[in-house]
Coordinates of C-alpha atoms and ligand atoms in Angstrom, one line a residue:
X1 CA -0.3 -0.3 -0.3
X2 CA 1.2 3.3 -0.6
X3 CA 0.7 5.7 2.0
X4 CA 2.4 8.9 1.0
X5 CA 0.2 11.0 0.1
X6 CA 0.6 14.2 -2.9
X7 CA 0.7 17.9 -1.6
X8 CA -2.5 18.9 -3.2
X9 CA -4.8 22.0 -3.4
X10 CA -7.6 20.0 -1.6
X11 CA -5.8 18.4 1.4
X12 CA -5.5 22.4 2.7
X13 CA -9.4 22.2 3.2
X14 CA -9.3 19.3 5.3
X15 CA -8.3 20.8 8.4
X16 CA -11.3 24.2 9.2
X17 CA -14.2 21.8 8.1
X18 CA -13.1 18.9 11.0
X19 CA -12.5 21.8 13.3
X20 CA -14.6 24.2 13.3
X21 CA -18.0 24.3 10.3
X22 CA -19.5 27.2 10.9
X23 CA -16.9 29.4 11.3
X24 CA -18.1 32.5 9.1
X25 CA -17.0 33.3 5.0
X26 CA -18.8 36.9 3.7
X27 CA -18.3 38.7 0.7
X28 CA -18.6 42.3 1.2
X29 CA -20.4 42.5 4.5
X30 CA -23.9 41.0 2.6
X31 CA -23.7 36.9 1.7
X32 CA -22.1 34.9 4.6
X33 CA -21.9 31.1 4.7
X34 CA -20.3 28.3 6.6
X35 CA -16.6 26.6 6.0
X36 CA -19.2 23.8 5.4
X37 CA -21.7 25.3 2.9
X38 CA -18.1 26.9 1.4
X39 CA -16.8 23.2 1.1
X40 CA -20.3 21.9 -0.6
X41 CA -20.3 25.1 -2.5
X42 CA -16.4 23.3 -3.9
X43 CA -17.9 20.1 -4.4
X44 CA -21.1 21.5 -6.4
X45 CA -19.1 24.1 -8.7
X46 CA -16.4 20.6 -9.4
X47 CA -19.3 18.8 -10.2
X48 CA -21.1 21.8 -12.7
X49 CA -17.5 23.0 -14.2
X50 CA -17.0 18.8 -15.3
X51 CA -20.6 18.4 -16.5
X52 CA -19.6 21.4 -18.6
X53 CA -17.1 19.5 -20.4
X54 CA -13.9 20.4 -17.9
X55 CA -10.9 17.5 -17.7
X56 CA -7.8 17.1 -16.2
X57 CA -5.4 19.7 -18.3
X58 CA -8.3 22.0 -18.8
X59 CA -7.8 25.9 -18.7
X60 CA -10.5 27.5 -16.7
X61 CA -10.2 31.4 -16.1
X62 CA -12.0 33.8 -13.6
X63 CA -12.0 37.2 -14.4
X64 CA -14.2 38.8 -11.0
X65 CA -13.6 41.0 -8.0
X66 CA -12.6 39.6 -4.7
X67 CA -15.7 37.6 -3.9
X68 CA -16.3 34.6 -1.8
X69 CA -17.2 32.9 -5.6
X70 CA -13.6 33.3 -6.4
X71 CA -12.3 31.9 -3.1
X72 CA -14.1 28.1 -4.5
X73 CA -13.2 28.4 -7.5
X74 CA -9.4 28.7 -6.2
X75 CA -10.2 26.0 -4.8
X76 CA -13.2 23.7 -6.6
X77 CA -10.9 24.2 -10.4
X78 CA -7.4 22.9 -9.4
X79 CA -9.7 20.1 -7.4
X80 CA -10.5 18.8 -10.5
X81 CA -6.8 19.0 -11.9
X82 CA -7.7 21.8 -14.2
X83 CA -5.9 25.2 -14.3
X84 CA -7.0 28.3 -12.7
X85 CA -6.0 31.2 -14.4
X86 CA -6.5 34.2 -12.9
X87 CA -7.4 37.0 -15.7
X88 CA -6.0 40.5 -14.6
X89 CA -9.2 42.5 -15.0
X90 CA -6.8 45.5 -14.9
X91 CA -5.5 44.7 -19.0
X92 CA -6.8 46.1 -21.8
X93 CA -8.2 44.1 -24.1
X94 CA -5.8 43.5 -26.2
X95 CA -3.4 42.7 -23.7
X96 CA -6.9 40.1 -22.9
X97 CA -6.7 39.0 -26.0
X98 CA -3.5 37.6 -25.8
X99 CA -3.4 36.3 -22.1
X100 CA -6.7 34.4 -22.9
X101 CA -4.9 32.9 -26.2
X102 CA -2.2 32.7 -24.5
X103 CA -3.2 30.9 -21.8
X104 CA -5.3 28.8 -24.2
X105 CA -8.5 29.3 -21.4
X106 CA -10.8 26.6 -22.5
X107 CA -13.8 28.1 -19.7
X108 CA -14.6 31.5 -18.4
X109 CA -16.2 32.7 -16.0
X110 CA -16.9 36.8 -16.2
X111 CA -18.8 38.9 -13.4
X112 CA -21.7 40.5 -15.4
X113 CA -19.3 44.1 -15.1
X114 CA -17.2 42.4 -17.8
X115 CA -19.7 41.4 -20.4
X116 CA -19.0 44.7 -22.5
X117 CA -15.7 44.0 -23.1
X118 CA -15.8 40.0 -23.4
X119 CA -18.2 41.4 -25.8
X120 CA -15.4 43.6 -27.4
X121 CA -13.1 41.2 -28.2
X122 CA -15.5 37.9 -28.3
X123 CA -14.3 37.0 -31.6
X124 CA -11.2 37.0 -31.0
X125 CA -11.1 34.7 -28.7
X126 CA -10.1 31.0 -30.6
X127 CA -10.1 29.5 -27.9
X128 CA -13.2 29.3 -25.8
X129 CA -16.1 27.0 -26.2
X130 CA -17.7 28.2 -22.8
X131 CA -18.5 31.1 -20.7
X132 CA -20.3 31.3 -17.3
X133 CA -21.8 34.4 -15.8
X134 CA -20.9 35.4 -12.1
X135 CA -23.8 38.3 -11.3
X136 CA -24.3 38.8 -7.6
X137 CA -27.9 38.8 -8.5
X138 CA -31.2 40.7 -10.0
X139 CA -32.4 40.5 -14.2
X140 CA -29.9 38.2 -16.3
X141 CA -27.5 41.5 -17.7
X142 CA -28.5 41.1 -21.9
X143 CA -25.4 40.0 -23.9
X144 CA -24.6 39.1 -27.6
X145 CA -22.2 36.6 -25.5
X146 CA -23.5 32.8 -25.5
X147 CA -23.7 32.1 -21.7
X148 CA -23.8 28.6 -20.9
X149 CA -25.0 29.3 -17.5
X150 CA -25.3 31.0 -14.4
X151 CA -23.5 30.5 -12.2
X152 CA -25.7 29.8 -8.7
X153 CA -27.5 28.9 -11.2
X154 CA -25.7 25.9 -12.1
X155 CA -24.0 25.0 -8.6
X156 CA -28.0 24.7 -7.7
X157 CA -28.3 21.7 -10.1
X158 CA -25.7 20.2 -9.8
X159 CA -25.0 17.5 -7.5
X160 CA -22.0 17.7 -4.9
X161 CA -19.2 15.9 -5.9
X162 CA -18.0 13.3 -3.6
X163 CA -14.7 12.9 -3.6
X164 CA -12.2 15.2 -5.1
X165 CA -9.6 12.8 -7.4
X166 CA -6.2 12.1 -6.1
X167 CA -2.8 13.2 -8.9
X168 CA 0.7 13.8 -8.8
X169 CA 0.7 16.9 -6.6
X170 CA 3.4 18.6 -9.5
X171 CA 0.3 19.2 -11.5
X172 CA -0.2 22.7 -13.1
X173 CA -2.6 24.4 -10.5
X174 CA -3.0 27.7 -11.9
X175 CA -1.6 30.4 -14.3
X176 CA -1.5 34.3 -14.7
X177 CA 0.0 37.2 -16.0
X178 CA 3.0 39.8 -14.6
X179 CA 1.8 43.3 -15.4
X180 CA 5.2 44.3 -16.8
X181 CA 5.5 48.1 -17.8
X182 CA 6.8 46.4 -21.7
X183 CA 6.7 44.0 -24.0
X184 CA 4.3 41.2 -23.9
X185 CA 2.8 40.4 -20.5
X186 CA 4.8 36.8 -19.6
X187 CA 2.7 33.9 -17.6
X188 CA 4.1 32.1 -14.8
X189 CA 2.1 28.9 -13.5
X190 CA 3.0 27.1 -9.9
X191 CA 1.8 23.2 -9.4
X192 CA -0.5 21.9 -6.5
X193 CA 3.0 20.9 -4.6
X194 CA 4.3 25.1 -4.8
X195 CA 1.5 25.8 -3.5
X196 CA 0.6 23.8 -0.2
X197 CA 3.8 24.8 0.5
X198 CA 4.4 28.1 -0.1
X199 CA 0.8 28.1 2.4
X200 CA 2.9 26.4 4.9
X201 CA 6.0 28.6 4.4
X202 CA 4.0 31.7 4.7
X203 CA 1.8 30.5 7.7
X204 CA 4.9 29.7 9.4
X205 CA 6.8 33.4 9.2
X206 CA 3.4 34.5 9.9
X207 CA 2.6 33.3 13.0
X208 CA 5.9 32.6 14.8
X209 CA 6.9 36.2 16.0
X210 CA 5.7 37.0 19.1
X211 CA 3.8 39.9 19.1
X212 CA 3.9 42.1 16.0
X213 CA 2.3 41.4 13.2
X214 CA 0.9 37.9 13.4
X215 CA -1.5 36.2 11.5
X216 CA -3.8 33.6 13.5
X217 CA -6.3 31.0 14.9
X218 CA -8.5 33.9 16.4
X219 CA -7.7 37.1 13.3
X220 CA -10.6 37.8 11.0
X221 CA -9.1 38.3 8.2
X222 CA -9.8 40.1 4.0
X223 CA -7.1 40.6 1.7
X224 CA -7.3 43.9 -0.2
X225 CA -5.1 42.2 -3.5
X226 CA -7.2 41.2 -6.1
X227 CA -7.1 37.8 -6.1
X228 CA -6.5 37.6 -9.5
X229 CA -2.6 38.9 -8.9
X230 CA -0.6 36.1 -7.7
X231 CA -3.6 34.3 -5.9
X232 CA -4.1 37.7 -3.6
X233 CA -0.4 36.8 -2.7
X234 CA -1.9 33.3 -1.7
X235 CA -3.2 34.5 1.7
X236 CA -6.0 33.5 0.9
X237 CA -5.1 29.6 1.3
X238 CA -3.4 30.4 4.6
X239 CA -6.5 32.0 6.2
X240 CA -8.8 28.6 5.1
X241 CA -5.7 26.4 6.0
X242 CA -6.1 28.7 10.2
X243 CA -9.6 28.4 9.3
X244 CA -10.7 32.2 10.0
X245 CA -13.7 34.3 8.9
X246 CA -12.7 35.4 5.9
X247 CA -14.3 38.9 4.0
X248 CA -14.2 39.5 0.8
X249 CA -15.0 42.9 -0.4
X250 CA -16.3 43.1 -3.5
X251 CA -14.5 46.0 -5.4
X252 CA -12.3 48.1 -4.1
X253 CA -14.3 51.5 -2.9
X254 CA -12.4 53.2 -0.1
X255 CA -15.0 54.2 2.3
X256 CA -16.4 49.9 1.6
X257 CA -12.9 49.1 3.1
X258 CA -13.2 51.5 5.8
X259 CA -16.5 50.3 7.4
X260 CA -16.2 46.8 6.6
X261 CA -12.8 46.2 8.0
X262 CA -14.8 47.9 11.2
X263 CA -18.3 46.4 11.2
X264 CA -16.3 42.9 10.2
X265 CA -13.9 43.7 13.2
X266 CA -11.4 42.5 10.1
X267 CA -7.8 42.2 12.0
X268 CA -5.4 40.6 8.8
X269 CA -5.3 42.2 5.4
X270 CA -2.7 43.0 3.2
X271 CA -2.5 45.5 -0.2
X272 CA 0.1 47.7 -1.8
X273 CA 0.8 51.2 -0.1
X274 CA -1.8 52.8 -3.1
X275 CA -4.5 51.6 -0.7
X276 CA -3.2 51.8 2.8
X277 CA -2.9 55.6 1.5
X278 CA -6.1 56.1 -0.3
X279 CA -8.1 54.5 3.5
X280 CA -5.9 56.7 5.9
X281 CA -6.6 60.0 3.4
X282 CA -10.1 59.7 2.3
X283 CA -12.2 61.7 4.4
X284 CA -15.1 59.3 4.3
X285 CA -12.9 56.0 5.6
X286 CA -12.0 58.7 8.8
X287 CA -15.2 57.5 11.1
X288 CA -14.7 54.2 10.8
X289 CA -11.8 52.2 14.1
X290 CA -8.8 51.0 12.1
X291 CA -7.3 50.8 16.0
X292 CA -7.3 47.0 15.6
X293 CA -6.2 46.0 12.5
X294 CA -2.6 44.6 10.8
X295 CA -1.9 44.9 7.4
X296 CA 0.9 43.7 5.4
X297 CA 2.5 46.3 3.1
X298 CA 4.0 45.2 -0.1
X299 CA 3.9 45.2 -3.9
X300 CA 5.7 47.9 -3.5
X301 CA 8.3 49.2 -1.1
X302 CA 6.7 50.7 1.9
X303 CA 6.9 54.9 2.2
X304 CA 8.0 55.8 5.7
X305 CA 5.4 58.6 5.3
X306 CA 2.6 56.6 4.4
X307 CA 3.5 54.1 7.7
X308 CA 4.2 56.7 9.6
X309 CA 0.4 57.5 9.0
X310 CA -0.8 54.3 9.8
X311 CA 0.7 54.1 13.0
X312 CA -0.8 57.4 14.4
X313 CA -4.4 55.8 13.6
X314 CA -3.3 52.6 15.1
X315 CA -2.5 50.6 12.0
X316 CA 0.2 47.5 12.8
X317 CA 1.8 48.3 9.3
X318 CA 4.6 46.3 7.8
X319 CA 5.9 45.0 4.7
X320 CA 5.2 41.8 2.4
X321 CA 7.5 41.5 -0.3
X322 CA 7.9 39.4 -3.2
X323 CA 7.1 39.4 -6.9
X324 CA 4.2 36.9 -9.2
X325 CA 7.2 34.9 -10.5
X326 CA 8.3 34.1 -6.6
X327 CA 4.2 32.1 -5.7
X328 CA 4.6 35.1 -4.1
X329 CA 5.9 35.4 -0.7
X330 CA 10.1 35.6 -0.1
X331 CA 10.2 38.5 2.7
X332 CA 8.5 40.0 6.2
X333 CA 9.9 42.6 7.9
X334 CA 8.4 41.2 11.6
X335 CA 9.6 43.2 14.7
X336 CA 11.0 41.8 17.7
X337 CA 9.3 42.8 20.7
X338 CA 13.0 43.9 21.9
X339 CA 12.1 46.0 19.0
X340 CA 8.8 47.3 19.3
X341 CA 9.9 49.1 22.6
X342 CA 12.4 51.1 20.4
X343 CA 11.3 54.4 20.1
X344 CA 8.4 55.3 17.1
X345 CA 11.1 56.7 13.8
X346 CA 13.2 53.0 14.8
X347 CA 9.8 51.2 14.6
X348 CA 9.1 53.7 11.5
X349 CA 12.4 52.1 9.8
X350 CA 12.8 48.9 9.8
X351 CA 8.5 48.5 9.7
X352 CA 9.4 50.5 6.0
X353 CA 12.2 47.2 5.2
X354 CA 12.1 44.7 3.0
X355 CA 12.4 42.2 6.0
X356 CA 13.9 38.3 6.7
X357 CA 13.2 35.9 4.5
X358 CA 10.5 33.0 5.0
X359 CA 11.7 29.4 6.2
X360 CA 13.4 27.9 2.8
X361 CA 13.8 31.1 1.1
X362 CA 17.2 31.6 0.7
X363 CA 18.9 34.7 -0.4
X364 CA 22.1 36.4 -1.6
X365 CA 22.9 39.9 -3.7
X366 CA 25.3 39.2 -5.4
X367 CA 28.0 42.3 -7.6
X368 CA 28.5 42.0 -11.7
X369 CA 30.6 39.7 -11.1
X370 CA 28.3 37.0 -9.0
X371 CA 30.1 37.5 -5.9
X372 CA 28.5 38.2 -2.5
X373 CA 28.2 41.6 -1.4
X374 CA 29.3 42.0 2.1
X375 CA 26.1 42.0 4.1
X376 CA 27.0 46.2 5.3
X377 CA 23.8 47.5 4.8
X378 CA 25.2 50.1 2.1
X379 CA 26.1 47.3 -0.9
X380 CA 23.6 47.3 -3.1
X381 CA 24.4 43.9 -4.8
X382 CA 21.1 42.5 -7.9
X383 CA 18.7 39.9 -6.0
X384 CA 18.7 35.8 -6.2
X385 CA 16.2 33.5 -5.0
X386 CA 15.7 29.7 -3.8
X387 CA 12.7 28.9 -2.7
X388 CA 10.1 25.6 -3.8
X389 CA 7.6 28.1 -4.3
X390 CA 9.1 29.1 -7.9
X391 CA 7.9 29.7 -11.3
X392 CA 9.6 26.7 -13.3
X393 CA 10.3 28.9 -16.6
X394 CA 7.8 31.6 -18.3
X395 CA 4.4 30.0 -20.0
X396 CA 6.0 29.2 -24.0
X397 CA 8.3 31.2 -23.3
X398 CA 11.4 30.5 -23.7
X399 CA 14.3 33.3 -24.0
X400 CA 12.8 35.0 -21.3
X401 CA 13.1 31.3 -19.4
X402 CA 16.8 32.1 -19.9
X403 CA 17.2 35.4 -18.1
X404 CA 14.6 34.6 -15.2
X405 CA 17.6 31.7 -14.4
X406 CA 21.1 32.1 -13.3
X407 CA 22.2 29.2 -12.7
X408 CA 20.1 27.3 -10.2
X409 CA 19.4 31.1 -9.1
X410 CA 16.0 32.6 -10.2
X411 CA 16.9 36.8 -10.8
X412 CA 14.6 38.5 -9.4
X413 CA 15.6 41.8 -10.9
X414 CA 15.7 43.9 -7.7
X415 CA 18.6 45.9 -6.2
X416 CA 19.3 45.6 -2.5
X417 CA 21.4 45.3 0.1
X418 CA 21.7 43.0 3.6
X419 CA 22.6 43.8 6.8
X420 CA 24.2 42.3 9.2
X421 CA 21.2 40.7 10.9
X422 CA 19.4 39.4 7.5
X423 CA 17.2 42.0 7.0
X424 CA 17.3 43.2 3.3
X425 CA 16.5 46.3 2.2
X426 CA 15.1 46.8 -1.5
X427 CA 16.5 50.2 -3.6
X428 CA 15.3 49.7 -6.7
X429 CA 14.1 47.4 -9.6
X430 CA 17.7 46.9 -11.5
X431 CA 16.4 48.4 -14.5
X432 CA 15.3 52.1 -12.2
X433 CA 18.6 52.4 -10.9
X434 CA 19.6 55.5 -11.6
X435 CA 24.2 55.8 -11.6
X436 CA 25.4 59.6 -10.8
X437 CA 29.3 60.1 -11.8
X438 CA 29.0 56.3 -11.4
X439 CA 27.2 56.0 -8.0
X440 CA 23.9 53.8 -7.3
X441 CA 21.6 56.0 -6.3
X442 CA 18.8 54.5 -5.0
X443 CA 15.0 56.0 -6.2
X444 CA 13.4 54.6 -3.7
X445 CA 15.2 55.9 -1.2
X446 CA 15.2 59.1 -2.7
X447 CA 11.1 58.7 -3.0
X448 CA 10.9 58.2 0.7
X449 CA 12.4 60.8 2.1
X450 CA 10.5 63.1 -0.7
X451 CA 7.7 62.0 0.3
X452 CA 8.3 63.4 4.3
X453 CA 8.4 66.7 2.5
X454 CA 4.3 68.2 4.4
X455 CA 3.6 69.1 0.7
X456 CA 3.8 66.4 -1.5
X457 CA 0.9 63.2 -1.9
X458 CA 3.1 61.7 -3.6
X459 CA 6.3 61.3 -5.6
X460 CA 8.7 59.5 -7.9
X461 CA 12.3 59.2 -8.8
X462 CA 14.1 58.6 -13.0
X463 CA 17.2 59.4 -13.6
X464 CA 17.9 62.2 -16.3
X465 CA 21.1 61.5 -19.3
X466 CA 22.9 64.5 -18.1
X467 CA 26.7 65.4 -19.7
X468 CA 28.4 65.3 -17.0
X469 CA 27.2 62.8 -14.2
X470 CA 25.9 60.0 -17.1
X471 CA 22.4 59.9 -14.2
X472 CA 21.1 62.6 -12.5
X473 CA 18.2 62.8 -10.4
X474 CA 14.5 63.8 -11.5
X475 CA 12.5 63.8 -9.0
X476 CA 8.4 64.1 -10.3
X477 CA 5.9 65.7 -7.2
X478 CA 2.6 66.1 -7.0
X479 CA 1.8 68.2 -4.5
X480 CA -0.9 67.8 -1.5
X481 CA -3.6 70.2 -2.4
X482 CA -3.9 73.1 -2.2
X483 CA -0.3 73.7 -2.1
X484 CA 2.4 73.9 -5.0
X485 CA 6.3 73.4 -3.3
X486 CA 8.8 75.5 -5.2
X487 CA 12.0 73.0 -6.9
X488 CA 14.0 74.6 -4.8
X489 CA 12.1 73.9 -1.3
X490 CA 12.1 69.9 -2.2
X491 CA 16.0 69.8 -3.2
X492 CA 16.9 72.3 0.2
X493 CA 14.2 69.2 2.4
X494 CA 16.7 66.0 0.2
X495 CA 19.6 67.9 1.3
X496 CA 18.9 67.7 4.9
X497 CA 18.6 64.2 4.6
X498 CA 23.2 64.5 2.5
X499 CA 24.2 66.6 5.5
X500 CA 22.8 64.1 8.2
X501 CA 24.8 61.1 5.7
X502 CA 21.6 59.7 4.5
X503 CA 22.3 59.8 1.2
X504 CA 25.0 60.1 -0.7
X505 CA 26.2 63.4 -1.6
X506 CA 25.1 62.6 -5.9
X507 CA 21.7 62.8 -4.4
X508 CA 21.8 67.1 -4.0
X509 CA 21.9 66.4 -7.9
X510 CA 17.9 66.3 -7.8
X511 CA 16.0 68.5 -10.3
X512 CA 12.1 68.5 -8.8
X513 CA 9.3 69.1 -11.2
X514 CA 5.6 69.5 -10.4
X515 CA 3.5 67.1 -11.8
X516 CA -0.9 65.8 -12.5
X517 CA -0.4 62.1 -11.5
X518 CA 2.2 59.6 -11.3
X519 CA 2.0 56.5 -14.1
X520 CA 1.2 54.3 -12.7
X521 CA 0.3 49.9 -13.8
X522 CA -2.6 48.1 -13.8
X523 CA -2.4 46.9 -10.4
X524 CA -1.0 50.3 -9.3
X525 CA 3.1 50.3 -9.3
X526 CA 5.1 53.6 -9.8
X527 CA 5.6 53.4 -13.7
X528 CA 8.8 54.7 -14.8
X529 CA 9.0 53.9 -17.8
X530 CA 6.1 55.8 -18.9
X531 CA 7.7 58.7 -16.6
X532 CA 11.0 58.3 -18.5
X533 CA 9.0 58.6 -21.5
X534 CA 6.7 61.2 -20.8
X535 CA 9.0 63.6 -19.2
X536 CA 12.7 62.9 -20.6
X537 CA 12.2 62.6 -24.8
X538 CA 13.0 66.4 -24.7
X539 CA 16.0 66.2 -22.4
X540 CA 19.5 67.2 -23.8
X541 CA 22.1 65.1 -22.5
Ligands
AMP1 P1 4.3 41.5 -9.4 O1 5.2 40.7 -10.0 O2 4.0 43.1 -10.1 O3 4.3 41.3 -8.1 O4 5.5 42.8 -9.2 C1 6.8 42.4 -7.8 C2 8.3 43.3 -8.1 O5 7.4 44.2 -6.9 C3 8.7 43.8 -7.3 O6 9.8 42.6 -7.5 C4 9.4 44.9 -6.4 O7 10.1 45.7 -7.3 C5 8.5 44.7 -6.1 N1 8.0 44.9 -4.9 C6 6.8 43.9 -4.1 N2 7.4 43.8 -2.8 C7 7.9 45.0 -2.2 C8 8.4 45.5 -1.0 N3 8.1 45.6 0.0 N4 9.9 46.4 -1.2 C9 10.3 47.5 -2.9 N5 9.9 46.4 -4.0 C10 8.8 45.5 -3.9

């Protein structure tokens, strides 16, 4: 008898259903399900998809906001041996046609809000055989798409699948596309084994800190990074394995998010800095109590000014780091109990670092010759990683895959420093590095400092070609409403940090320019490629 158990996504569901089947899963504050109902709905969805002809190896795509239905898809689709493609709902129609064709989607489950978009590109979706409608109810929307059914009706009509099959843990479970700033989107993919190990590794890291930033059984969880983006950092799988109450917010509206945090007593979330900034500055959110809330900030560096504003509201904000190619989580910036006794500024600095690696993650920082750089928190190196949950390659893309891996290490494309305690600090994307007179000046560090100026709402720093220095930093600054800081005030502010030895002296060569908005990618990250295009076209070297 073979007693070895494969690491399959269905295993994530076992303990919570046995231990507390009455625990809740809430959608938008209106629909409430127990874990027992959730388990049954997963089994119904699996049977319904099989009745539609979905089998092992087929690809089922989802276009939805963060919902309980999306969570059901996270389980049911891979559990029948099919591949879940989480479609980025913010892609342009052209990119959507490309990713749907490239992933060879067979079926698309689509929220009624995105029907017009699919209608527009339908003639070019060659692989897709069926569309299934996701809706919160009400009248069926008029559409020219041939719908194979509506999700709730299909679930109601199906007999729950009694047993989910066993298969090889290396079977592909999910796929999605990176939202790069140049070129075509690149597909990444993860197996059952990788997702289970990422779930365990993430829980081990998040649960092991003594006090600060723990994720534990008593928590109430709500994602605020889209479920299409790297499985919402894999945390819905962790939350389900823990069996905690989960809240899915639907479309992100700042006031709704703040209200749900307060009324559903959400204690644990994750989001990008831009969303945290919105929650902290939107006047409609001010009335809600956020003081029980712990939030992992990732996807981009957390500016210290945002961390300070979060702490003022009683929010326990700290950093997580990862990327689409890495499932995603690689490191976290937990504070020890001793560090929690440090003064506020020291804590903010620690919370905004990139942090220490998760269990089973190996990190190394190398120079141009591939030698490891010293752990002095000053010498930057290219960050390479190893872990059991990294994408094996880009989907059907040999040349980019070759660049992704070097000698068994995945090239993150990030530049970072590491201190003697092993804590990382990302200073740039490799392609955004600014070299002034041969010295690397960290654009992220400069942005962080410029954001501490009282008149600055948003900032991005890019390298401006310069005959003498090679490059000098150019700050693009969005002022706070009613403010209009002068270029020399910004430069003076930055100079204060150079005088204190926080920034290298090359930073005083900074120029600043007021702009209306910072260009962003489809997931809200600063788009420096677009900004170089917009602001440097006519710059003479
Ligand atoms: P994506 O694949 O779209 O999730 O983007 C991954 C990239 O986002 C990483 O390679 C980093 O450049 C950046 N990133 C993610 N988390 C952080 C963080 N905590 N600090 C700085 N940069 C980050």
